[in-house]
Short mmCIF file of C-alpha atoms and ligand atoms in Angstrom, two decimals:
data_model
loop_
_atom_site.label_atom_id
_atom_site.label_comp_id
_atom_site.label_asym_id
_atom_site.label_seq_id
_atom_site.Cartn_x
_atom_site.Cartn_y
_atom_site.Cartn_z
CA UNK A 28 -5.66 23.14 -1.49
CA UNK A 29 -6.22 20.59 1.20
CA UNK A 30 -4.08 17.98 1.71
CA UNK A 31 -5.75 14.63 1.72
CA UNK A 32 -3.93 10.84 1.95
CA UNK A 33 -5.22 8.06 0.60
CA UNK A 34 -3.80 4.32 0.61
CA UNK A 35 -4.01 0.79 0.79
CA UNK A 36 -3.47 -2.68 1.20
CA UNK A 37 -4.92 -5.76 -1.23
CA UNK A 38 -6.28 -8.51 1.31
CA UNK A 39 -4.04 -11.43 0.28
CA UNK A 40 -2.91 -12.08 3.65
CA UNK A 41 -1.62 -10.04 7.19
CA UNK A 42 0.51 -7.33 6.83
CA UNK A 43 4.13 -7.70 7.21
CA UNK A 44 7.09 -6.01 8.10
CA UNK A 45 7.62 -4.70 4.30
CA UNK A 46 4.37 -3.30 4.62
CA UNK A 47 4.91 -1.19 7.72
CA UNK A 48 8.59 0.26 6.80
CA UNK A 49 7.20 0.97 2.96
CA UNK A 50 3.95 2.75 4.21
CA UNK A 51 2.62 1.83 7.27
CA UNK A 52 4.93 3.47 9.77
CA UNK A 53 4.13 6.74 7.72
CA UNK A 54 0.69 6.76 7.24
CA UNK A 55 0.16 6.61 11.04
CA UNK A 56 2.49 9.34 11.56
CA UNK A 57 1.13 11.67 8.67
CA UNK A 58 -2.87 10.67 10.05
CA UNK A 59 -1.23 12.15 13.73
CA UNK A 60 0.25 15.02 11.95
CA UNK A 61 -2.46 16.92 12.12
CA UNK A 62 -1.31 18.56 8.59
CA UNK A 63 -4.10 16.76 6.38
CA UNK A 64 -7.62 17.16 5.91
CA UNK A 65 -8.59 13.79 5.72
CA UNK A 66 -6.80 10.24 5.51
CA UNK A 67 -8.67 7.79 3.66
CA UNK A 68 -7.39 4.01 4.45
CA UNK A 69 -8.45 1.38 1.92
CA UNK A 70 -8.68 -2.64 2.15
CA UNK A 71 -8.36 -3.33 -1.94
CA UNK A 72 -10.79 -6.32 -2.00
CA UNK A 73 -11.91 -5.55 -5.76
CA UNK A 74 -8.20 -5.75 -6.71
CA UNK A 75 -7.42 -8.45 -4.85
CA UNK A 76 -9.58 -10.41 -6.55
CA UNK A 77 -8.66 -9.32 -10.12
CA UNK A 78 -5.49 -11.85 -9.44
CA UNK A 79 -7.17 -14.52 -7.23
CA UNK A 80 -10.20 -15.12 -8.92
CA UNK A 81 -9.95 -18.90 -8.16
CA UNK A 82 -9.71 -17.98 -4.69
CA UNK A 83 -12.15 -15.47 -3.37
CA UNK A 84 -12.59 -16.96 0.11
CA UNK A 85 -8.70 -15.94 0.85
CA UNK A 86 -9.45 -12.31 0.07
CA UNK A 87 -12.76 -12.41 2.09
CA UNK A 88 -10.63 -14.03 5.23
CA UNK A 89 -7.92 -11.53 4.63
CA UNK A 90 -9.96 -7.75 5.18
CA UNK A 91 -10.32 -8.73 9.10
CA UNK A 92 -6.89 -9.55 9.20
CA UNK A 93 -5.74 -6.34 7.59
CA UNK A 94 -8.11 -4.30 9.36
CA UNK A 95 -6.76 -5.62 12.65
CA UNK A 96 -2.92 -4.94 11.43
CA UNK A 97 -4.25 -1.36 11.06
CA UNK A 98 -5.59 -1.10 13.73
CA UNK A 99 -2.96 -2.22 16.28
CA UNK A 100 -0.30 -0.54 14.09
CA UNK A 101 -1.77 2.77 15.52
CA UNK A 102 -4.30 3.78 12.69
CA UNK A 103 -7.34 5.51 14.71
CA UNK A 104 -10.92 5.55 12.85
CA UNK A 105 -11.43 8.34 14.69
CA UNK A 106 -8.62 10.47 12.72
CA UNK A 107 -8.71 8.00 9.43
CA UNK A 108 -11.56 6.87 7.44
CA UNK A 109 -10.79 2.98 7.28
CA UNK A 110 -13.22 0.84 4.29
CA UNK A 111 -13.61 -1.44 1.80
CA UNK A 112 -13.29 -0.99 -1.91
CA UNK A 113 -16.32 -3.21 -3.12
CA UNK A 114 -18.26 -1.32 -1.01
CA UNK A 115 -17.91 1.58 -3.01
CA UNK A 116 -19.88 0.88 -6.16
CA UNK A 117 -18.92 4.49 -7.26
CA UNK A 118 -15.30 3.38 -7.96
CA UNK A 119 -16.22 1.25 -10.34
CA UNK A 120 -18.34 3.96 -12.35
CA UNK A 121 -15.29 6.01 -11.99
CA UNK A 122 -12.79 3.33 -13.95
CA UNK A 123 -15.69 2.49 -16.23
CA UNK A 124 -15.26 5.89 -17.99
CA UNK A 125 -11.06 6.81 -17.10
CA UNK A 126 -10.91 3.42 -19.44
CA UNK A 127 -12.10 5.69 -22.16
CA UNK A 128 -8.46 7.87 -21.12
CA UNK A 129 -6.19 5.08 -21.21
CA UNK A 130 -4.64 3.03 -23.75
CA UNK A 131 -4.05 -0.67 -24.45
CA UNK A 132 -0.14 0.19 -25.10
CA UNK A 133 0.35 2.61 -22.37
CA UNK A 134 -1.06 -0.15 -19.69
CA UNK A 135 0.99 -3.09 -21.27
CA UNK A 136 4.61 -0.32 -20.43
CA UNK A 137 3.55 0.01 -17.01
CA UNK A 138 6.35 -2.09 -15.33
CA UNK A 139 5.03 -3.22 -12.28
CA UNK A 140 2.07 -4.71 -13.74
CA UNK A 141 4.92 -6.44 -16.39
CA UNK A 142 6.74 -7.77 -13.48
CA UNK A 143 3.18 -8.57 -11.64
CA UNK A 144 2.51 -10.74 -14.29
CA UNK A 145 5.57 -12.93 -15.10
CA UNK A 146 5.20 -13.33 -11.60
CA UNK A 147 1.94 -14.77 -11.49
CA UNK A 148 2.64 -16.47 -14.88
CA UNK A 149 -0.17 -15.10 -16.41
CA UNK A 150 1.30 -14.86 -20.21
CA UNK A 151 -1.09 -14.84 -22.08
CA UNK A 152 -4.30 -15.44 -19.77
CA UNK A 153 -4.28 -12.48 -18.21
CA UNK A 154 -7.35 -11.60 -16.53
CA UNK A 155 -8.59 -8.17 -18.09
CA UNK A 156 -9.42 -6.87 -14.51
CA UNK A 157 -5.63 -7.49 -13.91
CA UNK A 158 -4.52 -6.34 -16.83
CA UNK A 159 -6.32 -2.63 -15.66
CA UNK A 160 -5.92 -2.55 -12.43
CA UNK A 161 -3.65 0.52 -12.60
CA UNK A 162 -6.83 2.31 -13.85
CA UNK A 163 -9.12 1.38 -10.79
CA UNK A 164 -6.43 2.52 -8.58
CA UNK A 165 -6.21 5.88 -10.44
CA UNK A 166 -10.28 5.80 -9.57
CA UNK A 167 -9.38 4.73 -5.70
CA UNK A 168 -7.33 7.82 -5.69
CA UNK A 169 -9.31 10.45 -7.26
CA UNK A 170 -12.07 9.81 -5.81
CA UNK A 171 -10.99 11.15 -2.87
CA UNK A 172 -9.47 13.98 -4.44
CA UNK A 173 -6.07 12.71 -2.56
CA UNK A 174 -3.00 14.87 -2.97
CA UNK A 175 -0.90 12.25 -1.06
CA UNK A 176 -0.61 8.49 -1.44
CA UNK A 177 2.00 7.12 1.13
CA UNK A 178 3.40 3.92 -0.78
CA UNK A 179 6.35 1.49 -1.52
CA UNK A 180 8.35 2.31 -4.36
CA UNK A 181 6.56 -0.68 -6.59
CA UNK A 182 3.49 2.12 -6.75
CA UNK A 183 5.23 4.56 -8.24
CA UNK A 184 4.21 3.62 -12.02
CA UNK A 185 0.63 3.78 -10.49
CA UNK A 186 0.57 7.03 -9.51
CA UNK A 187 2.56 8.13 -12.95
CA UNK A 188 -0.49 6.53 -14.46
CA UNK A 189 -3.22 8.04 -12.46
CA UNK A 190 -1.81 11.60 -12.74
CA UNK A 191 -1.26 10.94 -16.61
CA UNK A 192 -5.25 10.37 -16.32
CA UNK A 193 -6.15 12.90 -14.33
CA UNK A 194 -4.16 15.42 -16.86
CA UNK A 195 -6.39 14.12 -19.42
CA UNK A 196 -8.95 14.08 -17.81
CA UNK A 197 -9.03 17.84 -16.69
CA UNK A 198 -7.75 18.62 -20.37
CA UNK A 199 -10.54 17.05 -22.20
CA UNK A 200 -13.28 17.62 -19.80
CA UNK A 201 -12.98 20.36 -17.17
CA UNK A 202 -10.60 20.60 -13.81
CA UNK A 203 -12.00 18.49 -11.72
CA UNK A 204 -9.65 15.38 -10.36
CA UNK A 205 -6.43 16.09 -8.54
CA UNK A 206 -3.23 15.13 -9.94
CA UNK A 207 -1.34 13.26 -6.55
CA UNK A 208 1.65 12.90 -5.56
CA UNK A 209 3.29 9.41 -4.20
CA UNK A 210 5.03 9.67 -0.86
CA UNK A 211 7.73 6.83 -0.85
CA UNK A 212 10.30 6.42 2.04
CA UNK A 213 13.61 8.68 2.30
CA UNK A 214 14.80 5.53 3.87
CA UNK A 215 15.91 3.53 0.92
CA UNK A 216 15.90 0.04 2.63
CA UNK A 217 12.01 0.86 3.46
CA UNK A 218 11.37 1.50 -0.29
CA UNK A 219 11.04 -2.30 -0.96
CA UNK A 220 12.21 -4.31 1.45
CA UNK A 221 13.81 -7.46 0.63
CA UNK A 222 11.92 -10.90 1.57
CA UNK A 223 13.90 -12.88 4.43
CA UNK A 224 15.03 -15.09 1.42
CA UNK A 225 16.85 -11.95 0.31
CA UNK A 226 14.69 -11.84 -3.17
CA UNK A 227 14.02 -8.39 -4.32
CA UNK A 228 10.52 -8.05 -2.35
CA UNK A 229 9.43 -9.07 0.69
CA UNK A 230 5.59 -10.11 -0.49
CA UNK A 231 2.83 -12.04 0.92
CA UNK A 232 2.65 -13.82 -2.48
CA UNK A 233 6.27 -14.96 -2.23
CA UNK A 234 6.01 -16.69 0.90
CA UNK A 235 8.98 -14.67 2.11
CA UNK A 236 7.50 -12.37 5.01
CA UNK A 237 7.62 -11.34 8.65
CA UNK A 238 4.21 -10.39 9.52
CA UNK A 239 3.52 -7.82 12.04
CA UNK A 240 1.34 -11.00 13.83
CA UNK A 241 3.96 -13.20 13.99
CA UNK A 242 4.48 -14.79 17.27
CA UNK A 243 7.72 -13.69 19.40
CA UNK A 244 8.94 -17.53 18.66
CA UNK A 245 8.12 -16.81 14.99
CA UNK A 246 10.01 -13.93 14.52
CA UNK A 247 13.12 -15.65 16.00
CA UNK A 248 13.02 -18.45 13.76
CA UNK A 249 12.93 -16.32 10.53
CA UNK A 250 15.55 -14.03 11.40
CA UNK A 251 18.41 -16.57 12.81
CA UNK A 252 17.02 -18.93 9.30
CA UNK A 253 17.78 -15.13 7.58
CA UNK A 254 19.55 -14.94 4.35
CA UNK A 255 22.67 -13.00 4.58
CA UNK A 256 26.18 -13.48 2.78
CA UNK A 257 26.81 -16.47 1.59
CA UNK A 258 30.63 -15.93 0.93
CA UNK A 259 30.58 -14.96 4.73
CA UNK A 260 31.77 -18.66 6.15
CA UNK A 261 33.88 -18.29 8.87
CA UNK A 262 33.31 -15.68 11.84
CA UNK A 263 37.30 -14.17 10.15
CA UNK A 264 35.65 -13.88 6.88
CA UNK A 265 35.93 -10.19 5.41
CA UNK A 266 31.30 -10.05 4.86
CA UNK A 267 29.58 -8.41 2.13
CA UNK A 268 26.72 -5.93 2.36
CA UNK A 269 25.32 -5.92 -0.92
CA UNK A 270 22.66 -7.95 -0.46
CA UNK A 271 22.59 -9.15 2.57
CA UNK A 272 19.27 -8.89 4.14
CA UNK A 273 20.02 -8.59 7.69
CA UNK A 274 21.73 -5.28 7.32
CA UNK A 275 19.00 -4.14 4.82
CA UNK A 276 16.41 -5.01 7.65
CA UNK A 277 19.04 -3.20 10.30
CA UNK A 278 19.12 -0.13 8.09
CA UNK A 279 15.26 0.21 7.62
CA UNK A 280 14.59 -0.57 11.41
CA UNK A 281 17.69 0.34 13.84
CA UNK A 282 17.80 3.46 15.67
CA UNK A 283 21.04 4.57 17.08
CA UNK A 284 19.33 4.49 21.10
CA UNK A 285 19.37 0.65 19.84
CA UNK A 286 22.93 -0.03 20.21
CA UNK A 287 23.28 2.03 23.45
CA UNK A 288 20.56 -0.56 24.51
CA UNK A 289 21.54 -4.25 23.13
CA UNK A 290 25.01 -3.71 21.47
CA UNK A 291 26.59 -0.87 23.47
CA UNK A 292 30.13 -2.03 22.18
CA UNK A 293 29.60 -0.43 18.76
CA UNK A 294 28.84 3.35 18.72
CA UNK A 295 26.63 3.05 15.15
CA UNK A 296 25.81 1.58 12.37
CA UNK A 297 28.48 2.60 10.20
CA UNK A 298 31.09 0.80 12.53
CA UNK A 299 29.06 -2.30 12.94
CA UNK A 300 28.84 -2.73 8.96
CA UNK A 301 32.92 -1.74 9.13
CA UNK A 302 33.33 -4.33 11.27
CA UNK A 303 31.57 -7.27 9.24
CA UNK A 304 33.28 -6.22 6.12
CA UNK A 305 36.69 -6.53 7.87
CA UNK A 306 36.21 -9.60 8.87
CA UNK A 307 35.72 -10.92 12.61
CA UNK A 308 32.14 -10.25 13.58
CA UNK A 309 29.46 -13.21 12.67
CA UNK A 310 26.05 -13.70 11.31
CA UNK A 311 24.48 -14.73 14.38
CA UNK A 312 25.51 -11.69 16.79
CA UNK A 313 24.09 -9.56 14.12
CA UNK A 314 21.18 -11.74 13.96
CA UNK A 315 20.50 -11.42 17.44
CA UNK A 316 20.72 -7.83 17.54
CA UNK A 317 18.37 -7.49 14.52
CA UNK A 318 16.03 -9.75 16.70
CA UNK A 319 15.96 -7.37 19.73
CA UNK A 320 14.87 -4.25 17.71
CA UNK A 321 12.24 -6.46 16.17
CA UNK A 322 10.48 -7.72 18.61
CA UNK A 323 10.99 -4.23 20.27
CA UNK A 324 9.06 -2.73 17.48
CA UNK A 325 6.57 -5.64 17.32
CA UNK A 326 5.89 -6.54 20.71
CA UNK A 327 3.77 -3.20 21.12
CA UNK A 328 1.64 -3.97 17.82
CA UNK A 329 1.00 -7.55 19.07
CA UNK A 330 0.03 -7.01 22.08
CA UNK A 331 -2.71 -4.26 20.73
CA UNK A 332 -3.74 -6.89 18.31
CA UNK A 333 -4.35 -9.19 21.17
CA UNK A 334 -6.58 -6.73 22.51
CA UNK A 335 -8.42 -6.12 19.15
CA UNK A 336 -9.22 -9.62 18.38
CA UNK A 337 -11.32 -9.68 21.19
CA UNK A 338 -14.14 -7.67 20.04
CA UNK A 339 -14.12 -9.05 15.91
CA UNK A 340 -17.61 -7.00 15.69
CA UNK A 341 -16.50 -3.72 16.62
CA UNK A 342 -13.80 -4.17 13.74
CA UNK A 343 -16.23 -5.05 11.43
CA UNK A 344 -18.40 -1.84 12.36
CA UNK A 345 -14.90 0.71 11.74
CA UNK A 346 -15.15 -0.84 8.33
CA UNK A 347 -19.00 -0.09 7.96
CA UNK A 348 -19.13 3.07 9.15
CA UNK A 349 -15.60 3.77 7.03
CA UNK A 350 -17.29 2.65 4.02
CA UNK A 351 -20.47 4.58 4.48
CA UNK A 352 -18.47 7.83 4.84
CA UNK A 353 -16.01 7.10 1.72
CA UNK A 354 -19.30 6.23 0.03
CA UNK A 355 -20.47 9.91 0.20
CA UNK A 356 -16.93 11.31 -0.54
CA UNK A 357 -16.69 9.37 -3.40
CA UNK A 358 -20.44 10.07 -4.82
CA UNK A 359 -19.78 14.01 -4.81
CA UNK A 360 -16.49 13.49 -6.74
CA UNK A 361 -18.54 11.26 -9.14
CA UNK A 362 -21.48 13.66 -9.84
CA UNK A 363 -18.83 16.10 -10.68
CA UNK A 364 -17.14 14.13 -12.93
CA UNK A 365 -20.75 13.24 -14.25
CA UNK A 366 -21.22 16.87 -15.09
CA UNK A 367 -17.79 17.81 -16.46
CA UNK A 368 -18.52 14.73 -19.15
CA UNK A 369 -21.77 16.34 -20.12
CA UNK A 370 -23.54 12.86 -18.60
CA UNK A 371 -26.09 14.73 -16.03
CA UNK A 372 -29.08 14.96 -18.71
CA UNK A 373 -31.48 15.25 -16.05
CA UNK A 374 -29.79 18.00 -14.38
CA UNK A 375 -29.04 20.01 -16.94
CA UNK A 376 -31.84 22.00 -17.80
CA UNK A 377 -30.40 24.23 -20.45
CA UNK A 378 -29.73 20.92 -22.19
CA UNK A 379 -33.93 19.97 -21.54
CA UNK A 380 -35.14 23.70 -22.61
CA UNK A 381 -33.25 23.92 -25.70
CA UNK A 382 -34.35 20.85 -27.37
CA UNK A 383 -37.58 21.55 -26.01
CA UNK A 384 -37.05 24.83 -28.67
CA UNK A 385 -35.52 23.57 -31.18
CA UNK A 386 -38.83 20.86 -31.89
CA UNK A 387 -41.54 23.76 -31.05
CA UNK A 388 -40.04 26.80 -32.27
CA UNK A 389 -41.95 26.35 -35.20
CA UNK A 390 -45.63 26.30 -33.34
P1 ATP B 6 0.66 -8.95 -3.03
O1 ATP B 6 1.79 -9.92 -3.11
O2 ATP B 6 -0.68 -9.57 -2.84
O3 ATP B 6 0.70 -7.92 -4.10
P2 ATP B 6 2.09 -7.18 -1.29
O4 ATP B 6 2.84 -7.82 -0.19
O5 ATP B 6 2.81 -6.70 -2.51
O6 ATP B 6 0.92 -8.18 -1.67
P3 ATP B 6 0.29 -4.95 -1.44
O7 ATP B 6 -1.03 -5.02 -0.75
O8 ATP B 6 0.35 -5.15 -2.92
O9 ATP B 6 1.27 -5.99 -0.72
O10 ATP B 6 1.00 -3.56 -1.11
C1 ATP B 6 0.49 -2.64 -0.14
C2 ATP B 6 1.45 -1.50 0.12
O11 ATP B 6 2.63 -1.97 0.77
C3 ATP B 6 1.96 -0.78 -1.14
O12 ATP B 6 2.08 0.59 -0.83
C4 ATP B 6 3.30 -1.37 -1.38
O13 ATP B 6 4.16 -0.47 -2.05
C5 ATP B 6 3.80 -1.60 0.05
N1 ATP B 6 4.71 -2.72 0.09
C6 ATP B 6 4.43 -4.01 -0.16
N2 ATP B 6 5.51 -4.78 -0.02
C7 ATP B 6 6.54 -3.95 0.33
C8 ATP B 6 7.93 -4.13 0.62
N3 ATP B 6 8.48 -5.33 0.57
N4 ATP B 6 8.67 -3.04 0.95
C9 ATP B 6 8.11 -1.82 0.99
N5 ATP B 6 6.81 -1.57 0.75
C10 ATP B 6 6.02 -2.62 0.41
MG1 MG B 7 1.63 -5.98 -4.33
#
């Protein structure tokens, strides 16, 4: 079977550091791989707006910026199919009928849409769109007939539920979708990286981020203002790593070539965390040393961003011509889904002749 990829981002703001350590990073490796048959990219306008329905200008700001993250992050339209989701009216058709596969109870256990919504303090006014989201993305995802969906380890209950409707779907029907299979980080720091607050998730609704556009200057005031141990008071202080973000961020982001370059006094990792825990090494020399791999790995994806920004147009056209491509990917999967549900009346002509019988049979 070919391998195909596909993933996303919602457009609630630019893409930040979480983003490119959870899936980013891998998605332009896997799309240079050379090892899948297509890599579909996807800006998730429709369910962006399923939770900011008061606020549909931020999402229609937000695709440019996410396309341009993309972009200077390395993702090449001419090796990845990069579109919208609302442009794809055949997505819609798709979750229209997988609701028919899903039930009320099975959504309301799906814990990332629990923890989505005490989030948002939805309660009880949860939109319905919201509420089904996971069912959409299970239509984002087939499809495309994707075998691989590169994500952060919050997706994980979304790909459970799309290959749960896929199953059924092949069951009741005929074999037609793909069951995929979620690619997550071996790295466990990149899973779900913590916000610079040190709460569980670094996430553009939380306020807590380092974007990948973040100005040099910007970058260095959120990582020296970093959460880190708050028993760790005095430089002698024996330091905890259990939550402390900078050494999360270190793990998901440090190389060992790093030390030889900015902290050639420790030989890894390992010995700089020994160190901290002892006692005797402060926040702000690990700070620093954090800072230099960042705006190592950053400096590269700003300055192509630079570039990118000046030609807005030709970024909206990658998205066009993205969109019109996914558009015919997505019609063939639905016409065969059309005709595994018995729905193509006009195609079937066995269906035509032998009613056609049964009234004249007689005459
Ligand atoms: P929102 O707050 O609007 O939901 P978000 O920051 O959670 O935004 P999404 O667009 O929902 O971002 O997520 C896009 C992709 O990035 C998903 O694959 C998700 O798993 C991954 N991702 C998001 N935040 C993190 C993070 N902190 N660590 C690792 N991966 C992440
Ligand atoms: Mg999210």
């Amino acid at each position: 079977m070919d391998k195909i990829i596909l993933t996303g981002d919602r457009p609630t703001g630019k893409l930040h550091i979480g983003h490119y350590v959870g899936s980013l990073r891998r998605r332009v490796e896997l799309q240079n791989s050379g090892e899948y048959k297509k890599t579909y990219i996807m800006i998730a306008d429709a369910q962006a707006l399923t939770d900011n329905i008061e606020n549909p200008e931020k999402v229609r700001e937000n695709i440019i910026e996410v396309a341009l993250d993309y972009l200077s992050c390395g993702l090449d339209p001419a090796k990845a199919t990069l579109f919208i989701q609302s442009q794809i009216p055949e997505l819609c058709e798709l979750t229209f009928y997988y609701m028919d596969l899903v039930t009320v109870a099975r959504l309301q256990r799906n814990p990332t849409v629990k923890s989505e919504i005490q989030m948002r303090n939805f309660e009880a006014s949860i939109p319905v769109g919201f509420f089904t989201y996971p069912i959409s993305q299970a239509s984002d995802i087939t499809a495309f007939k994707a075998t691989t969906v590169p994500v952060g380890e919050d997706q994980l209950p979304m790909i459970e539920q799309t290959r749960e409707i896929v199953h059924k779907f092949n069951t009741v029907y005929a074999p037609v979708l793909v069951e995929p299979a979620a690619l997550i980080p071996e790295n466990e720091a990149c899973q779900r990286l913590p916000g610079t607050d040190g709460k569980a998730k670094m996430s553009k609704s939380l306020g807590n981020c380092i974007y990948l556009s973040d100005s040099a200057d910007e970058v260095h005031t959120k990582i020296m203002s970093m959460y880190t141990d708050p028993l760790h008071l005095q430089v002698s202080d024996p330091g905890h790593l259990e939550g402390n973000t900078v050494f999360t961020y270190l793990d998901a982001f440090c190389r060992p070539e790093h030390f030889e370059r900015y902290l050639p006094e420790y030989p890894s990792l390992d010995e700089l965390k020994a160190h901290y825990q002892r006692g005797g090494l402060g926040d702000v020399k690990v700070k620093k040393f954090l800072e230099k791999i960042m705006q190592e790995t950053l400096e590269p994806i700003r300055a192509r961003r630079k570039e990118l920004e000046k030609d807005i147009p030709a970024v909206y056209e990658i998205l066009k011509k993205g969109s019109e491509t996914a558009r015919e990917t997505a019609a063939q999967t639905l016409s065969e889904v059309k005709s595994a549900m018995r729905i193509n009346y006009f195609e079937d002509q066995e269906l035509i002749q032998r009613q056609s019988e049964k009234y004249n049979s007689g005459n």
